[in-house]
CSV table of C-alpha atoms in Angstrom, one decimal:
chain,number,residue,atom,x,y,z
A,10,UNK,CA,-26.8,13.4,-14.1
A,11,UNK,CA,-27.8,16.5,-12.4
A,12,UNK,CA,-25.5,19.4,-11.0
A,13,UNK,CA,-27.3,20.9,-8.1
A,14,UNK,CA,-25.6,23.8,-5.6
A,15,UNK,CA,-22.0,21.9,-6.9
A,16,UNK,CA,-23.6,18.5,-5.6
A,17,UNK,CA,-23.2,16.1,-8.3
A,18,UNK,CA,-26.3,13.4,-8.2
A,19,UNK,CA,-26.7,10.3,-10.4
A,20,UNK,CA,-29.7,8.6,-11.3
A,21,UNK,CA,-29.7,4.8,-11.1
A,22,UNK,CA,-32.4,2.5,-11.4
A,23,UNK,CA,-34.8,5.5,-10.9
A,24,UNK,CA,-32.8,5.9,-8.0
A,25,UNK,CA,-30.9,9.6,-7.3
A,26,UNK,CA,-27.3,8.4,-6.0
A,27,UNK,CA,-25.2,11.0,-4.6
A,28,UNK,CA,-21.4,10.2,-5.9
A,29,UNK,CA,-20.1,10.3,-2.3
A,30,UNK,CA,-22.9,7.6,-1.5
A,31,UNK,CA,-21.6,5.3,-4.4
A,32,UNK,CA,-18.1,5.5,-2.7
A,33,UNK,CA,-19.5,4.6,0.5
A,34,UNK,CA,-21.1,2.0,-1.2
A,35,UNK,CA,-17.4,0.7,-2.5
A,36,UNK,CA,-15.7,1.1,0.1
A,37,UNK,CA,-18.0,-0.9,2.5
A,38,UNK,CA,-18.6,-3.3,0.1
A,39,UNK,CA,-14.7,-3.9,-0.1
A,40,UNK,CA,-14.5,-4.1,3.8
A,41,UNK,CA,-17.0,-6.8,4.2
A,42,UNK,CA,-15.1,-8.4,1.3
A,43,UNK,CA,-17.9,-8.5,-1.5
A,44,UNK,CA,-15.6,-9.2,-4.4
A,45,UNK,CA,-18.2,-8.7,-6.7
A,46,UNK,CA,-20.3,-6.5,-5.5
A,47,UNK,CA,-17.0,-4.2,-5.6
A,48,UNK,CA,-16.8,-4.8,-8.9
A,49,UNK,CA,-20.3,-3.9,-9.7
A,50,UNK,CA,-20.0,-0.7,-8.2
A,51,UNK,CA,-17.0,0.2,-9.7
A,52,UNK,CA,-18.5,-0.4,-13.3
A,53,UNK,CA,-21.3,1.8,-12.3
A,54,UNK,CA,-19.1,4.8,-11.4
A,55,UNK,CA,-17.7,4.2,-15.2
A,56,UNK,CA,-21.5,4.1,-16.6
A,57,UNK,CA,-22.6,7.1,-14.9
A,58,UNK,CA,-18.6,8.8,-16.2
A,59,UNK,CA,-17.1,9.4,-12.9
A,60,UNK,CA,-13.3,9.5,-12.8
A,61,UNK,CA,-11.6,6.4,-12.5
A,62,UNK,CA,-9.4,8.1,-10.2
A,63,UNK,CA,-11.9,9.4,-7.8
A,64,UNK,CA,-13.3,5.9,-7.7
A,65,UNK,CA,-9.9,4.5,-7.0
A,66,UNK,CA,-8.7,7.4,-4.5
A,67,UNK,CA,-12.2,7.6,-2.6
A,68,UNK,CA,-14.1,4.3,-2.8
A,69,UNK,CA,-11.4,1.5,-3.1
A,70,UNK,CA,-8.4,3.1,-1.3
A,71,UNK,CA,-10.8,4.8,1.5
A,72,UNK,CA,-12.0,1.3,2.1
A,73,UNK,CA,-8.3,-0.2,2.2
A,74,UNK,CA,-7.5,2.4,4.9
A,75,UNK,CA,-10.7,1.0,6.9
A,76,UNK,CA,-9.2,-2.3,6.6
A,77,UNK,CA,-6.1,-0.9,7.9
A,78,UNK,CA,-7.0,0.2,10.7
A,79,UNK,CA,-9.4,-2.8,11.6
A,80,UNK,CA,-6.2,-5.0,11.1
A,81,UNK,CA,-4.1,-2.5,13.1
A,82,UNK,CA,-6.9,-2.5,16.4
A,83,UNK,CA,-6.6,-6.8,15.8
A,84,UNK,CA,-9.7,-6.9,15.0
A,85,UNK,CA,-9.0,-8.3,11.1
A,86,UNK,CA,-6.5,-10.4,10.9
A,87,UNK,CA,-4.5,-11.7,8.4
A,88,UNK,CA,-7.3,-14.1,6.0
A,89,UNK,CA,-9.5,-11.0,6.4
A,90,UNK,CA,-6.2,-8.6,4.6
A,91,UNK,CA,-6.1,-10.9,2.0
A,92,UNK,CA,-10.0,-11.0,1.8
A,93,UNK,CA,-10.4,-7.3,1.4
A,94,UNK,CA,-7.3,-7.2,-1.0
A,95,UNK,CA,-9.2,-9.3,-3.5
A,96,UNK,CA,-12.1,-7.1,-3.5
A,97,UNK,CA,-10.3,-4.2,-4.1
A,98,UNK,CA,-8.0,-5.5,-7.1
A,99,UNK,CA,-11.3,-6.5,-8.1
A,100,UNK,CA,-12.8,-2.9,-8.5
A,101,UNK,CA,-8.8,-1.9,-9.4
A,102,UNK,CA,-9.0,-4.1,-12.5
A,103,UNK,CA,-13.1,-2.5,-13.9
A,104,UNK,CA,-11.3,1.1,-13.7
A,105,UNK,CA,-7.7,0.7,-14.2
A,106,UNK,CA,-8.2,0.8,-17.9
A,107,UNK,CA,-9.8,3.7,-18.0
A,108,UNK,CA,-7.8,6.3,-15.7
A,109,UNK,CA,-6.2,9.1,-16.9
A,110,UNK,CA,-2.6,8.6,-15.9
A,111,UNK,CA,-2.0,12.4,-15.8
A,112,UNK,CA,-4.4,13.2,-12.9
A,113,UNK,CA,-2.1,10.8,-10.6
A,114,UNK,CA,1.3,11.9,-8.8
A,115,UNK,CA,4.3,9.8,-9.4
A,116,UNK,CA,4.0,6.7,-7.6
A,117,UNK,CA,6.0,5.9,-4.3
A,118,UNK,CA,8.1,2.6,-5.8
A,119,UNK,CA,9.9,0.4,-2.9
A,120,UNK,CA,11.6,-2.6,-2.9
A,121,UNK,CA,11.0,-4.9,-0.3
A,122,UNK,CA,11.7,-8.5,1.3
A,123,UNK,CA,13.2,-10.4,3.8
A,124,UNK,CA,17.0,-10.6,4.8
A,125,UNK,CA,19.1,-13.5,4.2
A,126,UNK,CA,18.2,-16.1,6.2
A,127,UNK,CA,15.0,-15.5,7.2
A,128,UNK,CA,12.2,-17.3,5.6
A,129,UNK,CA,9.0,-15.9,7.9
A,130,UNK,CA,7.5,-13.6,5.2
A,131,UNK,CA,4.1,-12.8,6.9
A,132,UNK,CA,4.6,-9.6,8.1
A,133,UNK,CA,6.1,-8.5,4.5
A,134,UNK,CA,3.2,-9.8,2.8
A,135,UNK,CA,0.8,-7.4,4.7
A,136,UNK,CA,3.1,-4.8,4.3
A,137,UNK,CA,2.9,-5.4,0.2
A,138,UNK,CA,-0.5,-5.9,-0.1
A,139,UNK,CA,-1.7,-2.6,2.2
A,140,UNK,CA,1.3,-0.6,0.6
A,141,UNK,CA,0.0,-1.8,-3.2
A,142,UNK,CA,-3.7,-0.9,-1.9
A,143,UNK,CA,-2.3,2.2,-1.4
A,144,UNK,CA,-0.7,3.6,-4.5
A,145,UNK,CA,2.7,2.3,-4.1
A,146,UNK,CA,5.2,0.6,-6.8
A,147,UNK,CA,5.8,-2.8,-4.8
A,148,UNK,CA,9.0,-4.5,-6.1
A,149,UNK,CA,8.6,-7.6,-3.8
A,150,UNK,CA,11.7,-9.9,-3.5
A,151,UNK,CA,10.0,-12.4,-1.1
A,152,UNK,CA,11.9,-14.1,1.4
A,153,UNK,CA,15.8,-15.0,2.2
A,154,UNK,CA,17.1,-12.0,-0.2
A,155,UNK,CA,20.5,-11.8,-0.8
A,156,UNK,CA,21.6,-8.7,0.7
A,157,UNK,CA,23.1,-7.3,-2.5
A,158,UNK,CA,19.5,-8.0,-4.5
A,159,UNK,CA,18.1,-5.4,-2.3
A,160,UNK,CA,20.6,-2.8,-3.6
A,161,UNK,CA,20.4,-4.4,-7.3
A,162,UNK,CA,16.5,-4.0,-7.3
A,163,UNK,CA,16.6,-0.7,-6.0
A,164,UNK,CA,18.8,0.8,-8.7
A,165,UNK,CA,17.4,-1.1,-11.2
A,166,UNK,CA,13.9,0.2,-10.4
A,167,UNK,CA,15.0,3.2,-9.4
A,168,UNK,CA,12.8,2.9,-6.2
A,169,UNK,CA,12.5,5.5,-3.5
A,170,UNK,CA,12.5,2.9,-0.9
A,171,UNK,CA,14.3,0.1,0.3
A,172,UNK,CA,12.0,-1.9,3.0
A,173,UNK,CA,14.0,-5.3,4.8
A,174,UNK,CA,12.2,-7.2,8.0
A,175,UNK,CA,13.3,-10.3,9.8
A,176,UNK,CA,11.8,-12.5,12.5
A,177,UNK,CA,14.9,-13.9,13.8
A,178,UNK,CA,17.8,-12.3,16.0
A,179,UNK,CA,20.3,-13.5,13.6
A,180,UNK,CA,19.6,-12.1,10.8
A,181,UNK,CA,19.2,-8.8,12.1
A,182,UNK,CA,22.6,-7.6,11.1
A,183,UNK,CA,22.0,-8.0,7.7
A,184,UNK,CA,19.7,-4.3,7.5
A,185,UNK,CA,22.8,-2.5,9.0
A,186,UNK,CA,24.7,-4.8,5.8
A,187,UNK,CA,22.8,-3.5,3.2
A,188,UNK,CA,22.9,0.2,4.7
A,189,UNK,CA,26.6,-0.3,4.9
A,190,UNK,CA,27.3,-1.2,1.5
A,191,UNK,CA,24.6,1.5,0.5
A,192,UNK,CA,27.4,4.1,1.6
A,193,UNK,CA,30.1,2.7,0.4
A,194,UNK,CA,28.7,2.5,-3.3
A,195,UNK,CA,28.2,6.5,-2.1
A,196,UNK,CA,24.3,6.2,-3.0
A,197,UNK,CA,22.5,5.8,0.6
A,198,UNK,CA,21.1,9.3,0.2
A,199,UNK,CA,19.1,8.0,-2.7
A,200,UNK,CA,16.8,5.8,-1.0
A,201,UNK,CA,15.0,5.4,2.4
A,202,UNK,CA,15.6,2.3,4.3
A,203,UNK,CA,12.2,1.6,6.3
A,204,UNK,CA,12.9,-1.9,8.4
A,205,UNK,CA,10.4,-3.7,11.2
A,206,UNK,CA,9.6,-7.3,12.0
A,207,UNK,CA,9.7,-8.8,15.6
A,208,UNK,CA,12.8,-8.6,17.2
A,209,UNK,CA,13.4,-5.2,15.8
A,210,UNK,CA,13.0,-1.7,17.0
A,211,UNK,CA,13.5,1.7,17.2
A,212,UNK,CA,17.2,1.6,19.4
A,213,UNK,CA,18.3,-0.4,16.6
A,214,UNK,CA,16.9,1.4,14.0
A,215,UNK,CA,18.4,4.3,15.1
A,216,UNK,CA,22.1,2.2,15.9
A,217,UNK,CA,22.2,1.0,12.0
A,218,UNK,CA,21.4,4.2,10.8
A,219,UNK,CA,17.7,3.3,9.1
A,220,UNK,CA,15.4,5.9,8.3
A,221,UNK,CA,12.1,4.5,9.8
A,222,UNK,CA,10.9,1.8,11.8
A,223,UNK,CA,7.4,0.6,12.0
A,224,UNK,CA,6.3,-2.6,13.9
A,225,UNK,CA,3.1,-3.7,12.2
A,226,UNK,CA,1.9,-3.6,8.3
A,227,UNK,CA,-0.7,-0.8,8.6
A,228,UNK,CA,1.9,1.7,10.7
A,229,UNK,CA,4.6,1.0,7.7
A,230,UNK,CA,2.4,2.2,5.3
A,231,UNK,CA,1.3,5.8,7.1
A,232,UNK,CA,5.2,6.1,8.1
A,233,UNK,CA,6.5,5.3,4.8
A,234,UNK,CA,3.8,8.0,3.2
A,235,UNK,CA,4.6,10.7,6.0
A,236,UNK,CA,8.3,10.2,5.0
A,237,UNK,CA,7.4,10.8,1.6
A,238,UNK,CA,5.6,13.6,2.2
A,239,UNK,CA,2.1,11.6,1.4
A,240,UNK,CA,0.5,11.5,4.6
């Protein structure tokens, strides 16, 4: 390794690497869904002693917000999400053991799922999975959730945010539920209440008293970090 005009450089396989090269490296690998190759990578960035959190924050998640944004311009879909998602827990699980948990900020933790009577869980999925990518504490309670579990989970986890979606018409009501009983327990300033899904919007976020509204996966993630002061 070589420090030259605050450039750091790496040699490998008589190669000289620059570091930003090897995240470039990552995160394309991790777009075009190279499970392994990811992972590769990501033990070379512990061999040559880079950070486990730079690797994390500017190869793997740099890629995830690539795939974000293809997803969110249609041009990857859902199989493609869950592709890319592989490859990066792939490269998540070389340097996870070896990051220094003090360099990272508190994690953003939410609980999320569908209402009560609702069984279409699509949408949430995506939602988990780019959130996770992301650096968020996922607390997924999959589909048809009680309306109480929400509430349960959230104070048991003491999560920062509470996200509901819904396909269908009728279960709407049940977001402005759960917000309801959220002030009558005297606790809906401890949480934001992020909801979407497709028969939702931002009239009736704004009638039930939510705090955000997003209407696709990749949107819910930047809105949920510019609410929390992560953009």
């Amino acid at each position: 390794m070589l420090i030259y005009n605050q450039l750091i450089i790496y040699f490998i396989g008589g190669n000289i690497v620059e570091k930003e090269t090897l995240f470039q490296e990552i995160s394309h690998a991790l777009v075009e869904f190279e499970v392994e190759k990811v992972a590769e990578l990501a033990e070379e960035t512990l061999q040559q002693n880079i950070p486990a959190y730079e690797t994390i924050t500017e190869g793997l998640i740099t890629g995830m917000k690539e795939v974000s944004r293809l997803y969110e311009e249609e041009e990857y879909f859902l199989p493609e999400v869950l592709m890319c998602s592989d490859a990066f827990n792939a490269g998540l699980d070389v340097v996870n053991p070896h990051l220094d948990k003090s360099s990272l900020e508190k994690p953003i933790k939410i609980v999320i799922g569908v209402v009560e009577g609702d069984t279409h869980d699509i949408g949430k999925n995506l939602v988990r999975i780019l959130a996770g990518a992301s650096g968020f504490e996922v607390y997924d309670l999959g589909r048809d959730v009680p309306l109480d579990q929400f509430i349960e989970k959230a104070e048991e986890v003491e999560s920062d945010m509470i996200c509901m979606s819904t396909l269908m018409t009728t279960t709407m009501d049940g977001m402005k539920t759960v917000i309801d009983r959220l002030k009558e327990r005297n606790i809906r300033d401890k949480y934001k209440v992020l909801i979407g899904g497709g028969p939702i919007s931002q009239t009736f976020c704004d009638k039930i008293g939510a705090d955000l509204y997003a209407n696709d996966a990749s949107s819910a993630v930047r809105k949920a970090k510019e609410l929390m002061g992560r953009a």
